[in-house]
Amino acid sequence: MSTKQEILAGMIREGKTALGIEFGSTRIKAVLIGEDNEPIASGSYDWENRLENNIWTYSLEDIWSGLQGCYASLAEDVKAQYGVPLETIGAIGFSGMMHGYMAFDAAGTLLVPFRTWRNTITAEASEKLTEEFQFHIPQRWTVAHLYQAILNGEEHVPEISFVTTLAGYIHWMLSGNKVLGVGEASGMFPIDMATGQYHERMIEKFDALVADRQFGWKLKDILPGVLPAGEHAGVLTEEGARLLDPLGVLKAGIPMCPPEGDAGTGMTATNSVARRTGNVSAGTSVFAMVVLEKELSKVHPEIDMVTTPSGDPVAMVHCNNCTSDLNAWVNLFREFAESFGIETDMNRLFSTLYNKALEGDPDCGGLLAYNYFSGEHITGFEEGRPLFVRTPDAAFSLANFMRVHLCTSLGALKTGLDILLKDEKVELDKIQGHGGLFKTPGVGQKLMAGAIDVPVSVMTTAGEGGAWGIALLARYMLRREPGEMLDSYLKSRVFGGQTEIIVEPDPKDVEGFDTFLKRYTNGLAIERAAVDYLK
């Protein structure tokens, strides 16, 4: 074992580490960081949502087997690298897919299957609450799911004792505390920027809306508490330690930071919590976050108002679909190669095909595709149908085929960001990219820069993603000085020596993407017909 490994082994034994675990849509990832905030071990577990009774969900069994599998993978990595068991940790944080709906009764029983962010079944509730609050309530927010269940007359609603998100549920089970970080809480119910807590006037309006139902609860009674980044959110209990590590090696009593959503951890992992900064997370879904200098001029249904983990206002453009259809096509090419007996390395396959897209025409040669595995609220779809279409005279080549599938993964996002950047004149110096779309160097960055006409930066740590981000938040809770804000902590202690690669927008890409977007917008009628007639 090298001297560095010996030092890190000692750090692990003494609990001078922080652990972040994030539940993504297709992968649960764990990252253990040392005193310099750099990852020293990792673990992962692949999982997938399922469509049951027209609801996108994960079962409780999925959640716990996934968490335990991910943690076991991390513990094995620690043992393999450093020869020590993972018995204690300095601090732990959990994050997950933002929003969604998990409702429990007084005994802690889940009343209905977990409804994820991917569901677009709350349009009526979203519209009515937006009108009532004069504040945009997206379909995926917890309060929209709750109100839709009320409008539907669902039997479970009177029995509700607690509602939370996936991250909040994990934290509750492991610590006993029903709390959320403010960034995640802002995806459950609007936050009052003056207080950093749920908006009291809107809570009163909600209670008045449902008063005639005579439920035995008020909204504030069933929501988690709200904590900003840096606050202590409890400790790992004995029962929680066994849930996380059934082998019994991990000790209880480890401090836990407020659980956050993947939006907040993405902001943290890309040093995008200060004003005039932004980030784009592009994987199964795609969302852009821009920290605002001032409030927007009006309510936009395409733009969500959430917060940073510290509680600063953020404009968010969230799209349900990004790389799922693109990944499906890459897997088809893998199947094609393997049918000829050619062994395929997936990283090389993705890299080759992504780079091929750079050889395509800036406007994708007249090709058109929609990546809608599920509904897409920004363009008005409650369901999705992946679709590829072309005219007979379109330039049908592999380069254009790959480029159109990369561009369409950003189509809905571009629609929303145009409102923010062009209509609201929001100033943005650059935007940080992270997630699967940016793993192949230069490709996702170049196309994103062309799509939004803003420089796009990727950091060397971007591949660690939200799991690293929540680990940083756990360490911030332990190490921050009195009064030290998250943005200054990240700038001075985490990202001071980071290397970043910045790609400026190419005018040809900007013009080409604008041309593609016109085709994309005009062709939405084709996607509508597919939804209506392809059952």
Short mmCIF file of C-alpha atoms in Angstrom, two decimals:
data_model
loop_
_atom_site.label_atom_id
_atom_site.label_comp_id
_atom_site.label_asym_id
_atom_site.label_seq_id
_atom_site.Cartn_x
_atom_site.Cartn_y
_atom_site.Cartn_z
CA MET A 1 0.00 0.00 0.00
CA SER A 2 1.35 3.44 -0.93
CA THR A 3 1.86 6.24 1.59
CA LYS A 4 -1.17 8.07 0.21
CA GLN A 5 -3.33 4.97 0.59
CA GLU A 6 -2.11 4.56 4.17
CA ILE A 7 -3.06 8.17 4.95
CA LEU A 8 -6.51 7.69 3.42
CA ALA A 9 -6.96 4.39 5.28
CA GLY A 10 -6.28 6.24 8.53
CA MET A 11 -8.74 8.95 7.54
CA ILE A 12 -11.41 6.30 6.93
CA ARG A 13 -10.72 4.54 10.26
CA GLU A 14 -10.97 7.83 12.15
CA GLY A 15 -14.18 8.90 10.42
CA LYS A 16 -12.66 12.01 8.82
CA THR A 17 -14.79 11.51 5.72
CA ALA A 18 -18.20 12.44 4.32
CA LEU A 19 -20.55 10.22 2.35
CA GLY A 20 -23.12 11.23 -0.22
CA ILE A 21 -25.65 8.84 -1.72
CA GLU A 22 -27.96 9.98 -4.52
CA PHE A 23 -30.93 8.13 -5.98
CA GLY A 24 -30.92 8.89 -9.70
CA SER A 25 -33.50 7.64 -12.16
CA THR A 26 -31.44 4.70 -13.38
CA ARG A 27 -28.55 4.55 -10.93
CA ILE A 28 -27.97 4.95 -7.21
CA LYS A 29 -24.48 6.28 -6.56
CA ALA A 30 -22.37 6.66 -3.42
CA VAL A 31 -19.28 8.86 -3.15
CA LEU A 32 -16.99 8.95 -0.10
CA ILE A 33 -14.81 12.07 0.14
CA GLY A 34 -11.77 12.84 2.25
CA GLU A 35 -10.61 15.96 4.04
CA ASP A 36 -9.67 17.66 0.76
CA ASN A 37 -13.23 17.03 -0.60
CA GLU A 38 -11.91 14.72 -3.31
CA PRO A 39 -13.64 11.35 -3.90
CA ILE A 40 -11.67 8.46 -2.36
CA ALA A 41 -14.17 5.61 -2.91
CA SER A 42 -17.46 5.02 -4.67
CA GLY A 43 -20.26 2.53 -5.12
CA SER A 44 -23.26 2.16 -7.37
CA TYR A 45 -26.40 0.16 -8.03
CA ASP A 46 -28.43 0.15 -11.24
CA TRP A 47 -32.22 0.27 -11.04
CA GLU A 48 -35.15 1.30 -13.21
CA ASN A 49 -38.60 2.71 -12.68
CA ARG A 50 -41.65 0.75 -13.79
CA LEU A 51 -45.00 1.74 -15.21
CA GLU A 52 -47.71 0.16 -13.06
CA ASN A 53 -51.39 1.07 -13.45
CA ASN A 54 -50.22 4.00 -15.57
CA ILE A 55 -48.04 5.30 -12.70
CA TRP A 56 -44.24 5.59 -12.92
CA THR A 57 -42.98 4.15 -9.64
CA TYR A 58 -40.33 2.30 -7.65
CA SER A 59 -41.40 -0.12 -4.92
CA LEU A 60 -40.17 0.11 -1.32
CA GLU A 61 -38.33 -3.14 -1.98
CA ASP A 62 -36.62 -1.47 -4.95
CA ILE A 63 -35.60 1.45 -2.75
CA TRP A 64 -34.10 -0.58 0.08
CA SER A 65 -32.42 -3.25 -2.03
CA GLY A 66 -30.99 -0.43 -4.13
CA LEU A 67 -29.70 1.54 -1.16
CA GLN A 68 -28.18 -1.52 0.50
CA GLY A 69 -26.66 -2.70 -2.78
CA CYS A 70 -25.12 0.71 -3.43
CA TYR A 71 -23.71 0.96 0.10
CA ALA A 72 -22.32 -2.60 -0.07
CA SER A 73 -20.60 -1.67 -3.34
CA LEU A 74 -19.01 1.34 -1.63
CA ALA A 75 -17.89 -0.70 1.40
CA GLU A 76 -16.32 -3.27 -0.92
CA ASP A 77 -14.47 -0.53 -2.78
CA VAL A 78 -13.12 0.86 0.51
CA LYS A 79 -11.96 -2.60 1.60
CA ALA A 80 -10.37 -3.34 -1.80
CA GLN A 81 -8.49 -0.02 -1.99
CA TYR A 82 -7.48 0.56 1.61
CA GLY A 83 -7.81 -2.78 3.39
CA VAL A 84 -10.04 -1.40 6.17
CA PRO A 85 -13.73 -1.91 6.98
CA LEU A 86 -16.06 1.07 6.72
CA GLU A 87 -17.10 1.34 10.37
CA THR A 88 -17.76 5.05 10.75
CA ILE A 89 -18.11 8.21 8.66
CA GLY A 90 -17.79 11.89 9.55
CA ALA A 91 -21.16 12.84 8.07
CA ILE A 92 -23.74 11.43 5.67
CA GLY A 93 -26.15 13.05 3.24
CA PHE A 94 -28.86 11.63 0.99
CA SER A 95 -30.38 13.06 -2.13
CA GLY A 96 -32.82 11.85 -4.72
CA MET A 97 -34.96 12.67 -7.70
CA MET A 98 -36.76 15.89 -6.82
CA HIS A 99 -40.46 16.09 -6.11
CA GLY A 100 -42.90 13.24 -6.46
CA TYR A 101 -45.29 11.93 -3.83
CA MET A 102 -44.86 9.55 -0.91
CA ALA A 103 -47.81 9.58 1.53
CA PHE A 104 -47.83 7.73 4.87
CA ASP A 105 -50.37 7.07 7.60
CA ALA A 106 -49.77 7.50 11.34
CA ALA A 107 -48.21 4.03 11.55
CA GLY A 108 -45.67 4.89 8.83
CA THR A 109 -47.34 2.72 6.19
CA LEU A 110 -47.03 3.88 2.58
CA LEU A 111 -50.61 4.54 1.49
CA VAL A 112 -50.16 4.44 -2.30
CA PRO A 113 -47.17 3.50 -4.51
CA PHE A 114 -44.48 6.16 -4.78
CA ARG A 115 -45.40 8.57 -7.59
CA THR A 116 -42.20 9.84 -9.19
CA TRP A 117 -41.37 13.13 -10.91
CA ARG A 118 -41.93 11.39 -14.23
CA ASN A 119 -45.73 11.25 -13.89
CA THR A 120 -47.76 13.85 -15.76
CA ILE A 121 -51.13 13.05 -14.16
CA THR A 122 -51.72 16.22 -12.16
CA ALA A 123 -52.56 18.79 -14.83
CA GLU A 124 -55.86 19.83 -13.22
CA ALA A 125 -54.29 20.32 -9.80
CA SER A 126 -51.30 22.15 -11.27
CA GLU A 127 -53.52 24.62 -13.12
CA LYS A 128 -55.87 25.26 -10.19
CA LEU A 129 -53.09 25.75 -7.64
CA THR A 130 -51.13 28.02 -9.99
CA GLU A 131 -54.24 30.17 -10.42
CA GLU A 132 -55.00 30.18 -6.69
CA PHE A 133 -51.45 30.98 -5.57
CA GLN A 134 -50.44 33.14 -8.57
CA PHE A 135 -47.26 31.05 -8.43
CA HIS A 136 -46.41 28.30 -10.88
CA ILE A 137 -47.00 24.85 -9.37
CA PRO A 138 -45.48 22.20 -11.68
CA GLN A 139 -47.20 18.86 -12.16
CA ARG A 140 -44.41 16.90 -10.49
CA TRP A 141 -44.46 18.89 -7.23
CA THR A 142 -45.69 17.05 -4.17
CA VAL A 143 -48.50 19.51 -3.46
CA ALA A 144 -49.81 19.02 -7.02
CA HIS A 145 -49.94 15.24 -6.47
CA LEU A 146 -51.64 15.74 -3.12
CA TYR A 147 -54.27 18.11 -4.48
CA GLN A 148 -54.90 15.90 -7.53
CA ALA A 149 -55.50 12.97 -5.18
CA ILE A 150 -58.02 15.15 -3.34
CA LEU A 151 -59.73 16.19 -6.58
CA ASN A 152 -59.87 12.53 -7.62
CA GLY A 153 -61.48 11.57 -4.32
CA GLU A 154 -58.77 9.01 -3.58
CA GLU A 155 -59.53 6.96 -0.49
CA HIS A 156 -56.10 7.28 1.08
CA VAL A 157 -56.15 11.06 1.53
CA PRO A 158 -58.03 11.23 4.90
CA GLU A 159 -55.50 8.77 6.35
CA ILE A 160 -52.44 10.91 5.54
CA SER A 161 -50.15 11.73 8.44
CA PHE A 162 -46.99 12.66 6.52
CA VAL A 163 -46.00 13.39 2.92
CA THR A 164 -42.43 13.61 1.69
CA THR A 165 -40.07 12.97 -1.21
CA LEU A 166 -37.74 10.03 -1.82
CA ALA A 167 -34.78 11.78 -0.18
CA GLY A 168 -36.96 12.81 2.75
CA TYR A 169 -38.20 9.24 3.17
CA ILE A 170 -34.70 7.76 3.27
CA HIS A 171 -33.55 10.40 5.77
CA TRP A 172 -36.61 9.79 7.96
CA MET A 173 -36.08 6.04 8.04
CA LEU A 174 -32.37 6.36 8.87
CA SER A 175 -32.52 9.23 11.38
CA GLY A 176 -36.11 9.38 12.61
CA ASN A 177 -36.31 13.06 11.55
CA LYS A 178 -39.02 14.33 9.20
CA VAL A 179 -37.04 17.15 7.56
CA LEU A 180 -35.85 18.32 4.16
CA GLY A 181 -33.22 20.70 2.87
CA VAL A 182 -34.81 23.92 1.66
CA GLY A 183 -33.94 23.22 -1.99
CA GLU A 184 -35.79 19.90 -1.90
CA ALA A 185 -38.63 21.39 0.16
CA SER A 186 -39.11 24.05 -2.52
CA GLY A 187 -40.17 21.22 -4.84
CA MET A 188 -42.87 20.16 -2.41
CA PHE A 189 -44.45 23.56 -1.74
CA PRO A 190 -43.46 27.19 -2.46
CA ILE A 191 -40.86 28.73 -0.15
CA ASP A 192 -41.13 32.29 1.18
CA MET A 193 -37.76 33.83 0.28
CA ALA A 194 -38.04 36.20 3.27
CA THR A 195 -38.32 33.41 5.84
CA GLY A 196 -36.78 30.36 4.17
CA GLN A 197 -39.87 28.37 5.21
CA TYR A 198 -43.07 27.29 3.45
CA HIS A 199 -45.12 30.25 2.26
CA GLU A 200 -47.70 30.83 5.02
CA ARG A 201 -50.22 32.72 2.85
CA MET A 202 -50.23 29.94 0.28
CA ILE A 203 -50.59 27.29 3.00
CA GLU A 204 -53.65 29.16 4.28
CA LYS A 205 -55.08 29.29 0.75
CA PHE A 206 -54.55 25.54 0.32
CA ASP A 207 -56.26 24.74 3.62
CA ALA A 208 -59.17 26.96 2.61
CA LEU A 209 -59.44 25.17 -0.74
CA VAL A 210 -59.92 21.79 0.95
CA ALA A 211 -61.75 22.91 4.08
CA ASP A 212 -65.07 21.43 2.89
CA ARG A 213 -63.46 17.96 2.78
CA GLN A 214 -63.05 18.05 6.58
CA PHE A 215 -59.78 16.15 6.69
CA GLY A 216 -58.25 15.51 10.09
CA TRP A 217 -55.06 17.30 9.07
CA LYS A 218 -53.83 20.74 8.01
CA LEU A 219 -51.20 21.02 5.28
CA LYS A 220 -48.42 22.31 7.54
CA ASP A 221 -48.94 19.37 9.90
CA ILE A 222 -48.11 16.79 7.23
CA LEU A 223 -45.15 18.49 5.53
CA PRO A 224 -41.50 17.90 6.54
CA GLY A 225 -39.59 20.59 8.40
CA VAL A 226 -37.33 22.86 6.34
CA LEU A 227 -33.59 23.32 6.98
CA PRO A 228 -30.96 25.32 5.06
CA ALA A 229 -27.60 23.84 4.08
CA GLY A 230 -25.18 23.69 7.01
CA GLU A 231 -27.77 22.81 9.64
CA HIS A 232 -27.60 19.48 11.49
CA ALA A 233 -30.51 17.21 10.53
CA GLY A 234 -30.07 14.37 13.01
CA VAL A 235 -27.86 11.31 13.37
CA LEU A 236 -27.88 7.78 12.01
CA THR A 237 -29.86 5.65 14.47
CA GLU A 238 -29.12 2.03 15.36
CA GLU A 239 -32.10 0.95 13.27
CA GLY A 240 -30.98 3.23 10.44
CA ALA A 241 -27.46 1.81 10.49
CA ARG A 242 -28.87 -1.71 10.04
CA LEU A 243 -31.11 -0.53 7.20
CA LEU A 244 -28.09 0.95 5.45
CA ASP A 245 -25.65 -1.83 6.31
CA PRO A 246 -27.40 -5.13 7.16
CA LEU A 247 -23.98 -6.71 7.81
CA GLY A 248 -23.73 -4.66 11.00
CA VAL A 249 -20.29 -3.14 10.37
CA LEU A 250 -21.36 0.52 10.22
CA LYS A 251 -21.81 2.19 13.60
CA ALA A 252 -24.72 4.45 14.57
CA GLY A 253 -24.45 8.08 15.70
CA ILE A 254 -23.10 9.54 12.43
CA PRO A 255 -24.28 13.16 11.85
CA MET A 256 -26.61 13.67 8.87
CA CYS A 257 -27.10 16.81 6.79
CA PRO A 258 -30.49 17.95 5.43
CA PRO A 259 -31.58 15.67 2.55
CA GLU A 260 -31.63 17.42 -0.81
CA GLY A 261 -32.95 16.87 -4.31
CA ASP A 262 -30.81 16.23 -7.35
CA ALA A 263 -31.26 19.83 -8.44
CA GLY A 264 -29.64 21.17 -5.27
CA THR A 265 -26.82 18.64 -5.36
CA GLY A 266 -26.23 19.45 -9.01
CA MET A 267 -25.87 23.14 -8.15
CA THR A 268 -23.44 22.25 -5.38
CA ALA A 269 -21.38 19.84 -7.49
CA THR A 270 -20.94 22.45 -10.21
CA ASN A 271 -20.27 25.46 -7.95
CA SER A 272 -23.49 27.05 -9.23
CA VAL A 273 -25.10 28.39 -6.05
CA ALA A 274 -24.03 32.02 -6.50
CA ARG A 275 -26.05 34.59 -8.45
CA ARG A 276 -25.53 34.86 -12.24
CA THR A 277 -24.42 31.23 -12.25
CA GLY A 278 -26.31 28.26 -13.62
CA ASN A 279 -26.03 24.59 -14.37
CA VAL A 280 -27.58 22.01 -16.64
CA SER A 281 -28.00 18.43 -15.48
CA ALA A 282 -28.57 16.16 -18.47
CA GLY A 283 -29.30 12.47 -17.98
CA THR A 284 -32.59 10.58 -18.03
CA SER A 285 -34.25 13.95 -17.48
CA VAL A 286 -32.73 17.36 -18.09
CA PHE A 287 -33.05 20.54 -16.10
CA ALA A 288 -31.37 23.92 -16.01
CA MET A 289 -31.00 26.00 -12.86
CA VAL A 290 -30.22 29.72 -12.91
CA VAL A 291 -29.64 31.61 -9.65
CA LEU A 292 -31.45 34.93 -10.01
CA GLU A 293 -30.45 38.47 -9.12
CA LYS A 294 -34.12 39.49 -8.92
CA GLU A 295 -37.59 37.98 -9.21
CA LEU A 296 -39.05 37.28 -12.66
CA SER A 297 -41.52 39.81 -14.05
CA LYS A 298 -44.42 37.36 -14.18
CA VAL A 299 -45.50 33.75 -13.73
CA HIS A 300 -44.37 31.42 -16.51
CA PRO A 301 -45.81 27.89 -16.61
CA GLU A 302 -42.60 26.64 -18.25
CA ILE A 303 -40.38 27.92 -15.41
CA ASP A 304 -40.37 26.70 -11.82
CA MET A 305 -39.24 28.86 -8.92
CA VAL A 306 -37.20 26.83 -6.44
CA THR A 307 -34.17 27.61 -4.24
CA THR A 308 -30.52 26.78 -3.78
CA PRO A 309 -29.66 24.58 -0.78
CA SER A 310 -29.10 27.89 1.05
CA GLY A 311 -32.51 29.28 0.11
CA ASP A 312 -31.65 31.76 -2.69
CA PRO A 313 -34.19 32.08 -5.56
CA VAL A 314 -33.61 29.88 -8.60
CA ALA A 315 -35.40 29.72 -11.95
CA MET A 316 -35.63 26.11 -13.06
CA VAL A 317 -36.52 24.68 -16.44
CA HIS A 318 -37.25 20.97 -15.96
CA CYS A 319 -37.93 18.50 -18.76
CA ASN A 320 -38.92 14.89 -18.19
CA ASN A 321 -37.03 13.46 -21.16
CA CYS A 322 -33.41 13.67 -22.19
CA THR A 323 -31.15 10.71 -23.02
CA SER A 324 -33.41 7.64 -22.67
CA ASP A 325 -34.23 7.45 -26.39
CA LEU A 326 -30.66 8.32 -27.36
CA ASN A 327 -29.41 5.48 -25.14
CA ALA A 328 -31.92 3.10 -26.73
CA TRP A 329 -30.52 3.86 -30.20
CA VAL A 330 -26.93 3.37 -28.98
CA ASN A 331 -27.97 -0.01 -27.56
CA LEU A 332 -29.45 -0.89 -30.95
CA PHE A 333 -26.06 -0.17 -32.56
CA ARG A 334 -24.44 -2.37 -29.89
CA GLU A 335 -26.85 -5.19 -30.75
CA PHE A 336 -26.06 -4.72 -34.45
CA ALA A 337 -22.30 -4.97 -33.79
CA GLU A 338 -22.63 -8.00 -31.53
CA SER A 339 -24.76 -9.81 -34.13
CA PHE A 340 -21.59 -9.78 -36.27
CA GLY A 341 -19.56 -11.15 -33.37
CA ILE A 342 -17.95 -7.79 -32.60
CA GLU A 343 -17.35 -7.19 -28.90
CA THR A 344 -18.39 -3.66 -28.00
CA ASP A 345 -17.05 -1.42 -25.27
CA MET A 346 -19.99 0.84 -24.36
CA ASN A 347 -17.81 3.82 -23.45
CA ARG A 348 -16.06 3.62 -26.81
CA LEU A 349 -19.39 3.14 -28.62
CA PHE A 350 -20.93 6.21 -26.97
CA SER A 351 -17.80 8.26 -27.63
CA THR A 352 -17.63 7.24 -31.30
CA LEU A 353 -21.29 7.92 -32.00
CA TYR A 354 -21.36 11.19 -30.05
CA ASN A 355 -18.32 12.49 -31.90
CA LYS A 356 -19.90 11.39 -35.20
CA ALA A 357 -22.67 13.90 -34.45
CA LEU A 358 -20.15 16.74 -34.73
CA GLU A 359 -19.73 15.84 -38.41
CA GLY A 360 -23.44 16.42 -39.04
CA ASP A 361 -25.14 19.48 -40.46
CA PRO A 362 -25.77 22.26 -37.91
CA ASP A 363 -29.55 21.89 -38.43
CA CYS A 364 -29.39 18.05 -38.40
CA GLY A 365 -29.90 17.84 -42.16
CA GLY A 366 -33.67 18.15 -42.03
CA LEU A 367 -34.18 15.14 -39.70
CA LEU A 368 -36.64 15.27 -36.81
CA ALA A 369 -36.91 13.22 -33.64
CA TYR A 370 -38.77 13.37 -30.33
CA ASN A 371 -37.31 11.71 -27.25
CA TYR A 372 -40.60 11.59 -25.32
CA PHE A 373 -40.58 8.39 -23.29
CA SER A 374 -43.06 10.09 -20.97
CA GLY A 375 -45.11 13.27 -21.08
CA GLU A 376 -43.46 16.67 -21.45
CA HIS A 377 -45.28 19.55 -19.76
CA ILE A 378 -43.29 22.34 -21.43
CA THR A 379 -44.63 21.31 -24.84
CA GLY A 380 -48.03 20.19 -23.52
CA PHE A 381 -47.82 16.39 -23.59
CA GLU A 382 -49.31 14.17 -20.89
CA GLU A 383 -47.84 11.04 -22.51
CA GLY A 384 -44.86 10.42 -24.77
CA ARG A 385 -44.01 8.39 -27.87
CA PRO A 386 -40.36 8.22 -28.98
CA LEU A 387 -40.40 9.19 -32.62
CA PHE A 388 -38.03 9.59 -35.58
CA VAL A 389 -39.27 11.06 -38.87
CA ARG A 390 -37.75 12.50 -42.05
CA THR A 391 -38.69 13.81 -45.42
CA PRO A 392 -37.56 11.84 -48.50
CA ASP A 393 -35.00 14.49 -49.38
CA ALA A 394 -33.52 14.93 -45.90
CA ALA A 395 -29.80 14.31 -45.47
CA PHE A 396 -30.08 10.90 -43.84
CA SER A 397 -26.61 10.00 -42.56
CA LEU A 398 -25.24 8.52 -39.36
CA ALA A 399 -23.79 11.90 -38.40
CA ASN A 400 -27.13 13.69 -38.81
CA PHE A 401 -28.99 10.81 -37.16
CA MET A 402 -26.84 11.07 -34.02
CA ARG A 403 -26.93 14.85 -34.08
CA VAL A 404 -30.72 15.01 -34.24
CA HIS A 405 -31.05 12.67 -31.27
CA LEU A 406 -28.60 14.77 -29.28
CA CYS A 407 -30.34 17.98 -30.29
CA THR A 408 -33.84 16.71 -29.55
CA SER A 409 -32.67 15.76 -26.05
CA LEU A 410 -32.30 19.53 -25.55
CA GLY A 411 -35.37 20.63 -27.53
CA ALA A 412 -37.84 21.06 -24.67
CA LEU A 413 -35.13 22.62 -22.49
CA LYS A 414 -34.33 25.18 -25.19
CA THR A 415 -38.03 26.07 -25.38
CA GLY A 416 -38.05 26.94 -21.68
CA LEU A 417 -34.65 28.65 -21.53
CA ASP A 418 -35.57 30.97 -24.39
CA ILE A 419 -38.29 32.43 -22.14
CA LEU A 420 -35.78 32.95 -19.34
CA LEU A 421 -32.86 34.32 -21.36
CA LYS A 422 -34.62 36.11 -24.21
CA ASP A 423 -37.96 37.23 -22.76
CA GLU A 424 -36.98 37.86 -19.12
CA LYS A 425 -33.46 39.06 -20.08
CA VAL A 426 -31.85 37.07 -17.27
CA GLU A 427 -28.08 37.58 -17.22
CA LEU A 428 -25.98 34.43 -17.23
CA ASP A 429 -22.19 34.55 -17.47
CA LYS A 430 -21.82 30.83 -18.17
CA ILE A 431 -23.54 27.57 -17.40
CA GLN A 432 -22.00 24.43 -15.92
CA GLY A 433 -22.81 21.10 -17.52
CA HIS A 434 -22.94 17.74 -15.76
CA GLY A 435 -24.55 14.36 -16.24
CA GLY A 436 -24.35 11.64 -18.86
CA LEU A 437 -24.76 13.97 -21.85
CA PHE A 438 -21.43 15.61 -21.01
CA LYS A 439 -19.34 12.49 -20.39
CA THR A 440 -17.96 12.40 -23.94
CA PRO A 441 -15.57 15.39 -23.92
CA GLY A 442 -16.63 18.38 -25.98
CA VAL A 443 -19.73 16.98 -27.71
CA GLY A 444 -22.55 17.71 -25.29
CA GLN A 445 -20.89 21.01 -24.40
CA LYS A 446 -20.67 22.18 -28.00
CA LEU A 447 -24.28 21.33 -28.79
CA MET A 448 -25.55 22.84 -25.53
CA ALA A 449 -23.62 26.07 -26.15
CA GLY A 450 -25.16 26.24 -29.61
CA ALA A 451 -28.63 25.58 -28.22
CA ILE A 452 -28.63 28.36 -25.62
CA ASP A 453 -25.96 30.74 -27.00
CA VAL A 454 -24.13 30.81 -23.66
CA PRO A 455 -20.63 29.47 -22.81
CA VAL A 456 -20.83 25.97 -21.29
CA SER A 457 -18.27 24.78 -18.75
CA VAL A 458 -17.54 21.25 -17.57
CA MET A 459 -15.35 20.59 -14.54
CA THR A 460 -13.05 17.61 -14.10
CA THR A 461 -15.29 16.42 -11.21
CA ALA A 462 -18.52 16.72 -13.19
CA GLY A 463 -18.70 12.96 -13.65
CA GLU A 464 -19.13 12.50 -9.89
CA GLY A 465 -22.43 14.37 -10.11
CA GLY A 466 -24.98 14.75 -7.37
CA ALA A 467 -23.57 12.06 -5.06
CA TRP A 468 -20.44 14.18 -4.75
CA GLY A 469 -22.64 17.25 -4.32
CA ILE A 470 -24.52 15.84 -1.33
CA ALA A 471 -21.21 14.63 0.16
CA LEU A 472 -19.97 18.23 -0.08
CA LEU A 473 -23.11 19.44 1.70
CA ALA A 474 -22.51 16.87 4.46
CA ARG A 475 -18.93 18.11 4.86
CA TYR A 476 -20.06 21.76 4.78
CA MET A 477 -22.29 20.99 7.76
CA LEU A 478 -19.23 19.77 9.71
CA ARG A 479 -16.56 22.22 8.57
CA ARG A 480 -18.11 25.62 7.90
CA GLU A 481 -17.06 28.57 10.00
CA PRO A 482 -19.75 30.61 11.80
CA GLY A 483 -21.52 32.75 9.20
CA GLU A 484 -19.69 31.14 6.27
CA MET A 485 -22.16 30.90 3.39
CA LEU A 486 -22.27 27.94 1.03
CA ASP A 487 -21.22 29.88 -2.08
CA SER A 488 -18.05 31.25 -0.45
CA TYR A 489 -17.27 27.86 1.13
CA LEU A 490 -17.47 26.13 -2.24
CA LYS A 491 -15.49 28.82 -4.04
CA SER A 492 -12.64 28.96 -1.54
CA ARG A 493 -12.44 25.44 -0.10
CA VAL A 494 -13.66 23.13 -2.85
CA PHE A 495 -13.31 24.64 -6.32
CA GLY A 496 -10.35 26.98 -5.86
CA GLY A 497 -7.97 24.70 -7.75
CA GLN A 498 -10.45 22.98 -10.03
CA THR A 499 -9.79 22.72 -13.75
CA GLU A 500 -12.69 23.54 -16.04
CA ILE A 501 -13.12 23.34 -19.79
CA ILE A 502 -15.22 26.10 -21.35
CA VAL A 503 -16.77 25.86 -24.81
CA GLU A 504 -17.98 29.09 -26.40
CA PRO A 505 -21.06 28.99 -28.65
CA ASP A 506 -20.26 28.60 -32.35
CA PRO A 507 -22.45 30.98 -34.43
CA LYS A 508 -23.06 28.16 -36.96
CA ASP A 509 -24.31 25.89 -34.17
CA VAL A 510 -26.54 28.65 -32.79
CA GLU A 511 -28.11 29.29 -36.20
CA GLY A 512 -28.42 25.57 -36.90
CA PHE A 513 -30.11 24.82 -33.59
CA ASP A 514 -32.57 27.66 -34.12
CA THR A 515 -33.46 26.15 -37.50
CA PHE A 516 -33.85 22.72 -35.92
CA LEU A 517 -36.04 24.15 -33.15
CA LYS A 518 -38.46 25.63 -35.69
CA ARG A 519 -38.79 22.18 -37.25
CA TYR A 520 -39.16 20.68 -33.75
CA THR A 521 -41.92 23.14 -32.83
CA ASN A 522 -43.79 22.75 -36.12
CA GLY A 523 -43.59 18.96 -35.87
CA LEU A 524 -45.21 18.71 -32.44
CA ALA A 525 -48.46 17.89 -34.24
CA ILE A 526 -46.80 14.67 -35.43
CA GLU A 527 -45.94 13.75 -31.82
CA ARG A 528 -49.53 14.58 -30.82
CA ALA A 529 -50.86 12.22 -33.47
CA ALA A 530 -48.52 9.47 -32.23
CA VAL A 531 -49.80 9.90 -28.67
CA ASP A 532 -53.42 9.93 -29.83
CA TYR A 533 -53.27 6.98 -32.22
CA LEU A 534 -50.35 4.78 -31.14
CA LYS A 535 -51.77 3.04 -28.07
#
